Amino acid sequence: MPAIRVQNLSKEYVIGGRPRAHETFREMLADAFLSPYRRYRRLGGDASREERFFALKDVSFEIAPGEVVGIIGRNGAGKSTLLKVLSGITEPTAGRVELTGRTSSLLEVGTGFHQDLTGRENIFLNGALLGMSQAEIREKFDDIVAFSEVEKFLDTPVKHYSSGMYVRLAFAVAAHLEPEILIVDEVLSVGDAKFQQKCLGKMEDAARSGRTVLLVSHNMTAVRSLCSRAIWLDSGSIVMDGDAGAVSAAYLESNAKIALEQIWENPDTAPGNDRIRIHRVSIGPDGEGSTGGLSVATPLRLAFEFWNRAPSAQLNLSMVLYDIHNVCIFNSFSEPRPYPEGLVRGICHIPGNLLNDAKYRVRLLIVEDTSVPLVDLDSLAFFEIRETERPGKWYGKWVGVIRPRLEWETECLSPIGK
Ligand SMILES: Nc1ncnc2c1ncn2[C@@H]1O[C@H](COP(=O)(O)OP(=O)(O)OP(=O)(O)O)[C@@H](O)[C@H]1O
Ligand SMILES: [Mg+2]
């Protein structure tokens, strides 16, 4: 019997008009915690005109017990909606879902916890919702608190928690109540690197001990390392369902718009954090007067500009290049040195006749003391190298992840008959 069975599932939302009555008690709780922004953004505009659209359209799949499955897709694809239906937070419009096993879910910040209750009370409330006895919850209590690292705030209402603290506690609760099915939405986007690592470890444990795990993530590296299978959703429908490596590669390729220059104008919202923010990335031919496309023979210049707010740190840029199958082509980094506070540029030169004709993804890390990544941008840029004019008569695909032009020597060692 599958752990999760989803049959012809659809979820229709009505935008505009009056908010409808809450369908379930859990949805009411969840809605009460959503920030006003989220709620009113959807309700803005002409309130008399209702617009309907499907956040999920005829979705069907089955997940076997013990499978670890990643749900991937662009913003608004319907991933969270799917998890909400599976967790019973919202009712489907059509179709059905069946879950066999005790289920625990960690959805977006705002769901699952009662804002006016303290951390301690929420732990017990969540356990009770999972059908656990007080004694069972008490047994897990210390582990949850230790994992979450919010001990000092246990008796503070969670509405005073920072989003990081909130997610720590929510993840700790979801993971420690020993569910048979663990459903996790995008936990890796919140919290610091150390906590993300802890969460990944915990999900690996859950997977190894045979639990069924369903996780939504935008981080393809995490999906590939944790999941055996991935389901790619777009506009509410399944685009692809299969091996995690293959599905994530197809997804990345579909996203691989060839952006040769990208600029983030706002130093407060650009990718990065309060020490480092990316300003601009550009990829073009190296050398003066070179224009036009990037071919196999073209030397490349990759420029990365960032705002540095870590003036005393020894920094180096580290670039990792991948192909669309996520094969790592190479990693190259700059000399570590301190930079003054301000806009900093690093340029990497890739010689011509090294890369093959293919699409590439650029990951950039900015590293402190050659050991601590301050930022790690998995898919900072994409570019494509095109075929050059080839001598000879062979026009087939030139195989290989790289295509260096190497020196050859050929000679005839002993001519016959001389
Ligand atoms: N309560 C709601 N009322 C109306 N529309 C909604 C509601 N919740 C979600 N939507 C819409 O449904 C669509 C799917 O949203 P969903 O949150 O499932 O996307 P997602 O794949 O999780 O995206 P992200 O990667 O940004 O988290 C979006 O267009 C969203 O705006
Ligand atoms: Mg979501």
GROMACS .gro file of C-alpha atoms and ligand atoms in nm:
model
  450
    1MET     CA    1   0.000   0.000   0.000
    2PRO     CA    2   0.147   0.343  -0.090
    3ALA     CA    3   0.223   0.585   0.192
    4ILE     CA    4   0.077   0.869  -0.011
    5ARG     CA    5  -0.175   0.837  -0.291
    6VAL     CA    6  -0.290   1.145  -0.479
    7GLN     CA    7  -0.561   1.098  -0.738
    8ASN     CA    8  -0.675   1.363  -0.986
    9LEU     CA    9  -0.619   1.633  -0.731
   10SER     CA   10  -0.726   1.988  -0.815
   11LYS     CA   11  -0.738   2.298  -0.602
   12GLU     CA   12  -0.920   2.604  -0.725
   13TYR     CA   13  -0.872   2.940  -0.564
   14VAL     CA   14  -1.096   3.239  -0.596
   15ILE     CA   15  -0.911   3.566  -0.616
   16GLY     CA   16  -1.093   3.887  -0.543
   17GLY     CA   17  -1.444   3.886  -0.399
   18ARG     CA   18  -1.507   3.806  -0.038
   19PRO     CA   19  -1.291   3.570   0.155
   20ARG     CA   20  -1.482   3.248   0.186
   21ALA     CA   21  -1.554   3.071   0.509
   22HIS     CA   22  -1.270   2.859   0.635
   23GLU     CA   23  -1.298   2.504   0.523
   24THR     CA   24  -1.123   2.338   0.809
   25PHE     CA   25  -1.029   2.427   1.161
   26ARG     CA   26  -0.661   2.392   1.076
   27GLU     CA   27  -0.700   2.627   0.782
   28MET     CA   28  -0.856   2.881   1.009
   29LEU     CA   29  -0.562   2.855   1.246
   30ALA     CA   30  -0.319   2.876   0.957
   31ASP     CA   31  -0.492   3.175   0.802
   32ALA     CA   32  -0.498   3.363   1.128
   33PHE     CA   33  -0.119   3.354   1.130
   34LEU     CA   34  -0.052   3.457   0.775
   35SER     CA   35   0.086   3.803   0.759
   36PRO     CA   36  -0.164   4.071   0.657
   37TYR     CA   37   0.050   4.135   0.351
   38ARG     CA   38  -0.009   3.789   0.213
   39ARG     CA   39  -0.376   3.803   0.277
   40TYR     CA   40  -0.455   4.143   0.138
   41ARG     CA   41  -0.229   4.118  -0.158
   42ARG     CA   42  -0.456   3.847  -0.291
   43LEU     CA   43  -0.771   4.032  -0.202
   44GLY     CA   44  -0.672   4.363  -0.355
   45GLY     CA   45  -0.830   4.512  -0.668
   46ASP     CA   46  -1.193   4.506  -0.764
   47ALA     CA   47  -1.358   4.310  -0.488
   48SER     CA   48  -1.674   4.255  -0.687
   49ARG     CA   49  -1.495   4.067  -0.964
   50GLU     CA   50  -1.412   3.716  -0.878
   51GLU     CA   51  -1.143   3.536  -1.065
   52ARG     CA   52  -1.092   3.164  -1.035
   53PHE     CA   53  -0.780   2.974  -1.107
   54PHE     CA   54  -0.638   2.634  -1.038
   55ALA     CA   55  -0.334   2.620  -0.814
   56LEU     CA   56  -0.336   2.242  -0.874
   57LYS     CA   57  -0.476   2.076  -1.185
   58ASP     CA   58  -0.546   1.706  -1.201
   59VAL     CA   59  -0.236   1.592  -1.014
   60SER     CA   60  -0.188   1.218  -0.957
   61PHE     CA   61   0.102   1.022  -0.809
   62GLU     CA   62   0.181   0.757  -0.553
   63ILE     CA   63   0.466   0.747  -0.306
   64ALA     CA   64   0.579   0.419  -0.156
   65PRO     CA   65   0.666   0.392   0.214
   66GLY     CA   66   1.029   0.493   0.268
   67GLU     CA   67   1.060   0.698  -0.049
   68VAL     CA   68   1.223   1.041  -0.021
   69VAL     CA   69   1.073   1.269  -0.279
   70GLY     CA   70   1.154   1.629  -0.367
   71ILE     CA   71   0.887   1.860  -0.506
   72ILE     CA   72   1.042   2.124  -0.729
   73GLY     CA   73   0.917   2.404  -0.951
   74ARG     CA   74   0.908   2.779  -0.995
   75ASN     CA   75   0.745   3.026  -0.754
   76GLY     CA   76   0.371   2.985  -0.764
   77ALA     CA   77   0.386   2.639  -0.922
   78GLY     CA   78   0.158   2.491  -0.656
   79LYS     CA   79   0.413   2.313  -0.438
   80SER     CA   80   0.299   2.459  -0.106
   81THR     CA   81  -0.063   2.413  -0.206
   82LEU     CA   82   0.002   2.045  -0.264
   83LEU     CA   83   0.165   2.008   0.077
   84LYS     CA   84  -0.119   2.198   0.242
   85VAL     CA   85  -0.376   1.964   0.091
   86LEU     CA   86  -0.169   1.662   0.195
   87SER     CA   87  -0.142   1.795   0.550
   88GLY     CA   88  -0.515   1.856   0.574
   89ILE     CA   89  -0.467   2.232   0.611
   90THR     CA   90  -0.677   2.297   0.306
   91GLU     CA   91  -0.946   2.095   0.127
   92PRO     CA   92  -0.905   1.992  -0.236
   93THR     CA   93  -1.160   2.117  -0.489
   94ALA     CA   94  -1.159   1.783  -0.669
   95GLY     CA   95  -0.980   1.453  -0.642
   96ARG     CA   96  -0.854   1.282  -0.332
   97VAL     CA   97  -0.549   1.221  -0.121
   98GLU     CA   98  -0.483   0.926   0.107
   99LEU     CA   99  -0.202   0.911   0.358
  100THR     CA  100  -0.120   0.590   0.536
  101GLY     CA  101   0.083   0.662   0.845
  102ARG     CA  102   0.122   0.925   1.112
  103THR     CA  103   0.205   1.247   0.934
  104SER     CA  104   0.393   1.549   1.055
  105SER     CA  105   0.438   1.858   0.846
  106LEU     CA  106   0.642   2.171   0.855
  107LEU     CA  107   0.482   2.420   0.621
  108GLU     CA  108   0.561   2.784   0.563
  109VAL     CA  109   0.616   3.007   0.862
  110GLY     CA  110   0.277   3.094   0.999
  111THR     CA  111   0.117   2.753   0.976
  112GLY     CA  112   0.110   2.496   1.247
  113PHE     CA  113   0.184   2.710   1.550
  114HIS     CA  114  -0.057   2.911   1.756
  115GLN     CA  115   0.080   3.264   1.782
  116ASP     CA  116  -0.042   3.342   2.132
  117LEU     CA  117   0.083   3.020   2.282
  118THR     CA  118   0.437   2.979   2.405
  119GLY     CA  119   0.695   2.753   2.244
  120ARG     CA  120   0.636   2.495   2.516
  121GLU     CA  121   0.258   2.499   2.470
  122ASN     CA  122   0.293   2.469   2.094
  123ILE     CA  123   0.509   2.160   2.129
  124PHE     CA  124   0.232   1.993   2.327
  125LEU     CA  125  -0.041   2.120   2.094
  126ASN     CA  126   0.142   1.985   1.789
  127GLY     CA  127   0.202   1.652   1.955
  128ALA     CA  128  -0.165   1.628   2.045
  129LEU     CA  129  -0.265   1.710   1.686
  130LEU     CA  130  -0.043   1.422   1.579
  131GLY     CA  131  -0.231   1.195   1.812
  132MET     CA  132   0.046   1.153   2.069
  133SER     CA  133  -0.015   1.115   2.439
  134GLN     CA  134   0.121   1.367   2.691
  135ALA     CA  135   0.366   1.105   2.813
  136GLU     CA  136   0.496   1.043   2.461
  137ILE     CA  137   0.543   1.412   2.401
  138ARG     CA  138   0.719   1.459   2.735
  139GLU     CA  139   0.963   1.189   2.634
  140LYS     CA  140   1.064   1.381   2.320
  141PHE     CA  141   1.047   1.724   2.478
  142ASP     CA  142   1.413   1.766   2.572
  143ASP     CA  143   1.538   1.655   2.232
  144ILE     CA  144   1.308   1.902   2.061
  145VAL     CA  145   1.427   2.187   2.279
  146ALA     CA  146   1.792   2.095   2.234
  147PHE     CA  147   1.760   2.072   1.857
  148SER     CA  148   1.571   2.399   1.826
  149GLU     CA  149   1.817   2.599   2.042
  150VAL     CA  150   1.532   2.822   2.161
  151GLU     CA  151   1.544   2.708   2.523
  152LYS     CA  152   1.561   3.062   2.659
  153PHE     CA  153   1.239   3.154   2.481
  154LEU     CA  154   1.035   2.844   2.558
  155ASP     CA  155   0.790   3.036   2.770
  156THR     CA  156   0.758   3.327   2.530
  157PRO     CA  157   0.459   3.335   2.292
  158VAL     CA  158   0.583   3.237   1.948
  159LYS     CA  159   0.453   3.559   1.795
  160HIS     CA  160   0.759   3.725   1.947
  161TYR     CA  161   0.995   3.479   1.781
  162SER     CA  162   1.210   3.579   1.485
  163SER     CA  163   1.134   3.381   1.170
  164GLY     CA  164   1.457   3.188   1.221
  165MET     CA  165   1.363   3.087   1.577
  166TYR     CA  166   1.015   2.997   1.462
  167VAL     CA  167   1.137   2.764   1.192
  168ARG     CA  168   1.393   2.607   1.424
  169LEU     CA  169   1.124   2.513   1.669
  170ALA     CA  170   0.875   2.409   1.402
  171PHE     CA  171   1.129   2.185   1.232
  172ALA     CA  172   1.241   2.037   1.563
  173VAL     CA  173   0.880   1.951   1.647
  174ALA     CA  174   0.799   1.809   1.304
  175ALA     CA  175   1.111   1.596   1.291
  176HIS     CA  176   1.118   1.465   1.647
  177LEU     CA  177   0.762   1.352   1.686
  178GLU     CA  178   0.863   1.043   1.491
  179PRO     CA  179   0.615   1.070   1.212
  180GLU     CA  180   0.592   0.793   0.957
  181ILE     CA  181   0.547   1.057   0.690
  182LEU     CA  182   0.742   1.382   0.714
  183ILE     CA  183   0.633   1.672   0.495
  184VAL     CA  184   0.862   1.975   0.483
  185ASP     CA  185   0.816   2.296   0.286
  186GLU     CA  186   1.127   2.498   0.203
  187VAL     CA  187   1.280   2.491   0.548
  188LEU     CA  188   1.621   2.537   0.395
  189SER     CA  189   1.554   2.892   0.289
  190VAL     CA  190   1.527   3.009   0.648
  191GLY     CA  191   1.787   2.983   0.918
  192ASP     CA  192   2.162   2.996   0.899
  193ALA     CA  193   2.392   2.750   0.727
  194LYS     CA  194   2.456   2.553   1.044
  195PHE     CA  195   2.088   2.503   1.109
  196GLN     CA  196   2.024   2.406   0.747
  197GLN     CA  197   2.294   2.145   0.782
  198LYS     CA  198   2.126   2.013   1.096
  199CYS     CA  199   1.790   1.995   0.919
  200LEU     CA  200   1.942   1.810   0.625
  201GLY     CA  201   2.102   1.567   0.868
  202LYS     CA  202   1.773   1.511   1.043
  203MET     CA  203   1.593   1.451   0.714
  204GLU     CA  204   1.864   1.206   0.613
  205ASP     CA  205   1.811   1.022   0.943
  206ALA     CA  206   1.439   1.011   0.880
  207ALA     CA  207   1.500   0.877   0.530
  208ARG     CA  208   1.749   0.619   0.649
  209SER     CA  209   1.516   0.489   0.915
  210GLY     CA  210   1.264   0.412   0.645
  211ARG     CA  211   1.030   0.705   0.685
  212THR     CA  212   0.855   0.861   0.392
  213VAL     CA  213   0.978   1.215   0.333
  214LEU     CA  214   0.827   1.472   0.101
  215LEU     CA  215   1.015   1.797   0.076
  216VAL     CA  216   0.981   2.113  -0.125
  217SER     CA  217   1.304   2.289  -0.206
  218HIS     CA  218   1.451   2.534  -0.452
  219ASN     CA  219   1.793   2.399  -0.370
  220MET     CA  220   1.869   2.138  -0.636
  221THR     CA  221   2.185   2.028  -0.459
  222ALA     CA  222   1.980   1.938  -0.153
  223VAL     CA  223   1.715   1.767  -0.363
  224ARG     CA  224   1.972   1.560  -0.546
  225SER     CA  225   2.158   1.459  -0.234
  226LEU     CA  226   1.853   1.378  -0.022
  227CYS     CA  227   1.592   1.251  -0.263
  228SER     CA  228   1.580   0.950  -0.488
  229ARG     CA  229   1.285   1.087  -0.678
  230ALA     CA  230   1.160   1.432  -0.772
  231ILE     CA  231   0.831   1.565  -0.897
  232TRP     CA  232   0.844   1.885  -1.100
  233LEU     CA  233   0.532   2.099  -1.084
  234ASP     CA  234   0.453   2.391  -1.309
  235SER     CA  235   0.129   2.592  -1.312
  236GLY     CA  236  -0.037   2.330  -1.097
  237SER     CA  237   0.047   2.028  -1.314
  238ILE     CA  238   0.318   1.765  -1.307
  239VAL     CA  239   0.578   1.828  -1.577
  240MET     CA  240   0.803   1.538  -1.487
  241ASP     CA  241   0.821   1.269  -1.221
  242GLY     CA  242   1.119   1.039  -1.186
  243ASP     CA  243   1.480   1.009  -1.082
  244ALA     CA  244   1.582   1.315  -0.877
  245GLY     CA  245   1.899   1.376  -1.081
  246ALA     CA  246   1.719   1.362  -1.414
  247VAL     CA  247   1.421   1.571  -1.306
  248SER     CA  248   1.632   1.841  -1.143
  249ALA     CA  249   1.861   1.857  -1.448
  250ALA     CA  250   1.561   1.901  -1.679
  251TYR     CA  251   1.421   2.167  -1.447
  252LEU     CA  252   1.749   2.358  -1.435
  253GLU     CA  253   1.781   2.338  -1.810
  254SER     CA  254   1.436   2.485  -1.855
  255ASN     CA  255   1.543   2.772  -1.633
  256ALA     CA  256   1.870   2.820  -1.809
  257LYS     CA  257   1.782   3.145  -1.971
  258ILE     CA  258   2.103   3.272  -2.110
  259ALA     CA  259   2.144   3.589  -1.909
  260LEU     CA  260   2.476   3.740  -2.000
  261GLU     CA  261   2.438   4.029  -1.765
  262GLN     CA  262   2.238   4.063  -1.452
  263ILE     CA  263   2.231   4.357  -1.216
  264TRP     CA  264   2.082   4.385  -0.871
  265GLU     CA  265   2.034   4.753  -0.797
  266ASN     CA  266   1.922   4.738  -0.438
  267PRO     CA  267   2.194   4.654  -0.186
  268ASP     CA  268   1.928   4.561   0.068
  269THR     CA  269   1.754   4.297  -0.138
  270ALA     CA  270   2.026   4.166  -0.370
  271PRO     CA  271   2.130   3.802  -0.324
  272GLY     CA  272   2.361   3.758  -0.029
  273ASN     CA  273   2.340   3.865   0.331
  274ASP     CA  274   2.428   4.161   0.548
  275ARG     CA  275   2.803   4.112   0.496
  276ILE     CA  276   2.810   4.052   0.121
  277ARG     CA  277   2.557   4.136  -0.151
  278ILE     CA  278   2.590   4.065  -0.520
  279HIS     CA  279   2.558   4.368  -0.746
  280ARG     CA  280   2.632   4.248  -1.095
  281VAL     CA  281   2.740   3.946  -1.291
  282SER     CA  282   2.838   3.956  -1.653
  283ILE     CA  283   2.973   3.698  -1.891
  284GLY     CA  284   3.122   3.793  -2.223
  285PRO     CA  285   3.407   3.744  -2.461
  286ASP     CA  286   3.747   3.839  -2.322
  287GLY     CA  287   3.963   4.088  -2.504
  288GLU     CA  288   3.907   4.409  -2.688
  289GLY     CA  289   3.665   4.446  -2.970
  290SER     CA  290   3.530   4.099  -2.936
  291THR     CA  291   3.159   4.092  -2.975
  292GLY     CA  292   2.903   3.840  -3.079
  293GLY     CA  293   2.826   3.502  -2.939
  294LEU     CA  294   3.038   3.283  -2.722
  295SER     CA  295   3.184   3.003  -2.924
  296VAL     CA  296   3.407   2.716  -2.825
  297ALA     CA  297   3.713   2.916  -2.931
  298THR     CA  298   3.618   3.241  -2.751
  299PRO     CA  299   3.813   3.331  -2.436
  300LEU     CA  300   3.560   3.427  -2.169
  301ARG     CA  301   3.552   3.695  -1.906
  302LEU     CA  302   3.325   3.641  -1.607
  303ALA     CA  303   3.289   3.948  -1.387
  304PHE     CA  304   3.135   3.943  -1.042
  305GLU     CA  305   3.065   4.263  -0.850
  306PHE     CA  306   2.962   4.262  -0.489
  307TRP     CA  307   2.909   4.506  -0.206
  308ASN     CA  308   3.149   4.425   0.069
  309ARG     CA  309   3.047   4.496   0.427
  310ALA     CA  310   3.307   4.267   0.576
  311PRO     CA  311   3.610   4.495   0.552
  312SER     CA  312   3.848   4.310   0.779
  313ALA     CA  313   3.778   3.966   0.635
  314GLN     CA  314   4.020   3.771   0.417
  315LEU     CA  315   3.800   3.699   0.118
  316ASN     CA  316   3.827   3.495  -0.195
  317LEU     CA  317   3.582   3.439  -0.477
  318SER     CA  318   3.528   3.080  -0.569
  319MET     CA  319   3.352   2.991  -0.891
  320VAL     CA  320   3.217   2.647  -0.969
  321LEU     CA  321   3.103   2.565  -1.319
  322TYR     CA  322   2.847   2.292  -1.392
  323ASP     CA  323   2.691   2.155  -1.705
  324ILE     CA  324   2.317   2.096  -1.734
  325HIS     CA  325   2.356   1.745  -1.599
  326ASN     CA  326   2.511   1.901  -1.293
  327VAL     CA  327   2.846   1.753  -1.365
  328CYS     CA  328   3.098   1.982  -1.203
  329ILE     CA  329   3.338   2.103  -1.470
  330PHE     CA  330   3.581   2.278  -1.239
  331ASN     CA  331   3.625   2.504  -0.939
  332SER     CA  332   3.852   2.805  -0.952
  333PHE     CA  333   3.919   3.074  -0.694
  334SER     CA  334   4.088   3.407  -0.649
  335GLU     CA  335   4.376   3.486  -0.413
  336PRO     CA  336   4.242   3.547  -0.059
  337ARG     CA  337   4.284   3.909   0.056
  338PRO     CA  338   4.092   4.176   0.247
  339TYR     CA  339   3.890   4.436   0.058
  340PRO     CA  340   3.774   4.773   0.189
  341GLU     CA  341   3.405   4.827   0.250
  342GLY     CA  342   3.239   4.912  -0.084
  343LEU     CA  343   3.186   4.773  -0.430
  344VAL     CA  344   3.436   4.503  -0.525
  345ARG     CA  345   3.487   4.332  -0.858
  346GLY     CA  346   3.642   3.996  -0.930
  347ILE     CA  347   3.710   3.880  -1.284
  348CYS     CA  348   3.776   3.527  -1.392
  349HIS     CA  349   3.927   3.452  -1.732
  350ILE     CA  350   3.849   3.123  -1.898
  351PRO     CA  351   4.067   3.051  -2.199
  352GLY     CA  352   3.916   2.970  -2.536
  353ASN     CA  353   3.915   2.610  -2.651
  354LEU     CA  354   3.850   2.470  -2.308
  355LEU     CA  355   3.472   2.434  -2.276
  356ASN     CA  356   3.261   2.228  -2.511
  357ASP     CA  357   2.949   2.352  -2.691
  358ALA     CA  358   2.696   2.326  -2.409
  359LYS     CA  359   2.501   2.519  -2.151
  360TYR     CA  360   2.673   2.599  -1.827
  361ARG     CA  361   2.565   2.711  -1.483
  362VAL     CA  362   2.778   2.935  -1.264
  363ARG     CA  363   2.783   2.896  -0.889
  364LEU     CA  364   2.964   3.161  -0.691
  365LEU     CA  365   3.087   3.143  -0.336
  366ILE     CA  366   3.251   3.423  -0.145
  367VAL     CA  367   3.463   3.264   0.121
  368GLU     CA  368   3.619   3.398   0.438
  369ASP     CA  369   3.955   3.265   0.559
  370THR     CA  370   3.948   3.012   0.272
  371SER     CA  371   3.708   2.803   0.478
  372VAL     CA  372   3.379   2.975   0.565
  373PRO     CA  373   3.143   3.055   0.275
  374LEU     CA  374   2.976   3.392   0.341
  375VAL     CA  375   2.753   3.350   0.038
  376ASP     CA  376   2.691   3.050  -0.183
  377LEU     CA  377   2.479   3.125  -0.487
  378ASP     CA  378   2.400   2.798  -0.652
  379SER     CA  379   2.263   2.929  -0.982
  380LEU     CA  380   2.400   3.280  -1.013
  381ALA     CA  381   2.420   3.278  -1.392
  382PHE     CA  382   2.382   3.060  -1.698
  383PHE     CA  383   2.553   3.081  -2.032
  384GLU     CA  384   2.580   2.883  -2.349
  385ILE     CA  385   2.881   2.808  -2.563
  386ARG     CA  386   2.811   2.751  -2.930
  387GLU     CA  387   2.981   2.539  -3.187
  388THR     CA  388   3.271   2.691  -3.381
  389GLU     CA  389   3.326   2.637  -3.748
  390ARG     CA  390   3.492   2.303  -3.774
  391PRO     CA  391   3.755   2.197  -4.016
  392GLY     CA  392   3.700   1.859  -4.177
  393LYS     CA  393   3.389   1.667  -4.253
  394TRP     CA  394   3.269   1.550  -3.917
  395TYR     CA  395   2.966   1.748  -3.795
  396GLY     CA  396   2.836   1.521  -3.522
  397LYS     CA  397   2.828   1.614  -3.154
  398TRP     CA  398   3.177   1.658  -3.017
  399VAL     CA  399   3.171   1.444  -2.704
  400GLY     CA  400   3.314   1.536  -2.367
  401VAL     CA  401   3.237   1.783  -2.091
  402ILE     CA  402   3.541   1.985  -2.194
  403ARG     CA  403   3.699   2.028  -2.532
  404PRO     CA  404   4.058   2.141  -2.486
  405ARG     CA  405   4.276   2.190  -2.788
  406LEU     CA  406   4.580   1.984  -2.702
  407GLU     CA  407   4.905   1.951  -2.876
  408TRP     CA  408   4.961   1.639  -3.082
  409GLU     CA  409   5.269   1.501  -3.245
  410THR     CA  410   5.242   1.242  -3.516
  411GLU     CA  411   5.510   1.086  -3.730
  412CYS     CA  412   5.573   0.767  -3.914
  413LEU     CA  413   5.840   0.570  -3.732
  414SER     CA  414   5.942   0.318  -3.991
  415PRO     CA  415   5.821   0.363  -4.343
  416ILE     CA  416   5.791   0.030  -4.525
  417GLY     CA  417   5.998  -0.027  -4.833
  418LYS     CA  418   6.261   0.239  -4.790
  419LIG     N1  419  -0.517   3.111  -0.008
  419LIG     C1  420  -0.497   3.139  -0.138
  419LIG     N2  421  -0.589   3.208  -0.209
  419LIG     C2  422  -0.571   3.235  -0.339
  419LIG     N3  423  -0.462   3.199  -0.408
  419LIG     C3  424  -0.366   3.130  -0.346
  419LIG     C4  425  -0.377   3.098  -0.207
  419LIG     N4  426  -0.264   3.030  -0.171
  419LIG     C5  427  -0.188   3.021  -0.282
  419LIG     N5  428  -0.247   3.082  -0.387
  419LIG     C6  429  -0.194   3.090  -0.524
  419LIG     O1  430  -0.180   2.958  -0.576
  419LIG     C7  431  -0.065   2.950  -0.659
  419LIG     C8  432   0.025   2.840  -0.608
  419LIG     O2  433   0.080   2.884  -0.485
  419LIG     P1  434   0.181   2.797  -0.398
  419LIG     O3  435   0.200   2.870  -0.271
  419LIG     O4  436   0.133   2.657  -0.392
  419LIG     O5  437   0.312   2.804  -0.488
  419LIG     P2  438   0.458   2.745  -0.456
  419LIG     O6  439   0.490   2.651  -0.567
  419LIG     O7  440   0.465   2.696  -0.319
  419LIG     O8  441   0.548   2.875  -0.476
  419LIG     P3  442   0.682   2.924  -0.393
  419LIG     O9  443   0.797   2.856  -0.460
  419LIG    O10  444   0.684   3.070  -0.420
  419LIG    O11  445   0.664   2.888  -0.250
  419LIG     C9  446  -0.002   3.087  -0.659
  419LIG    O12  447  -0.043   3.157  -0.772
  419LIG    C10  448  -0.056   3.150  -0.531
  419LIG    O13  449  -0.060   3.291  -0.543
  420MG      MG  450   0.570   2.760  -0.149
   0.00000   0.00000   0.00000
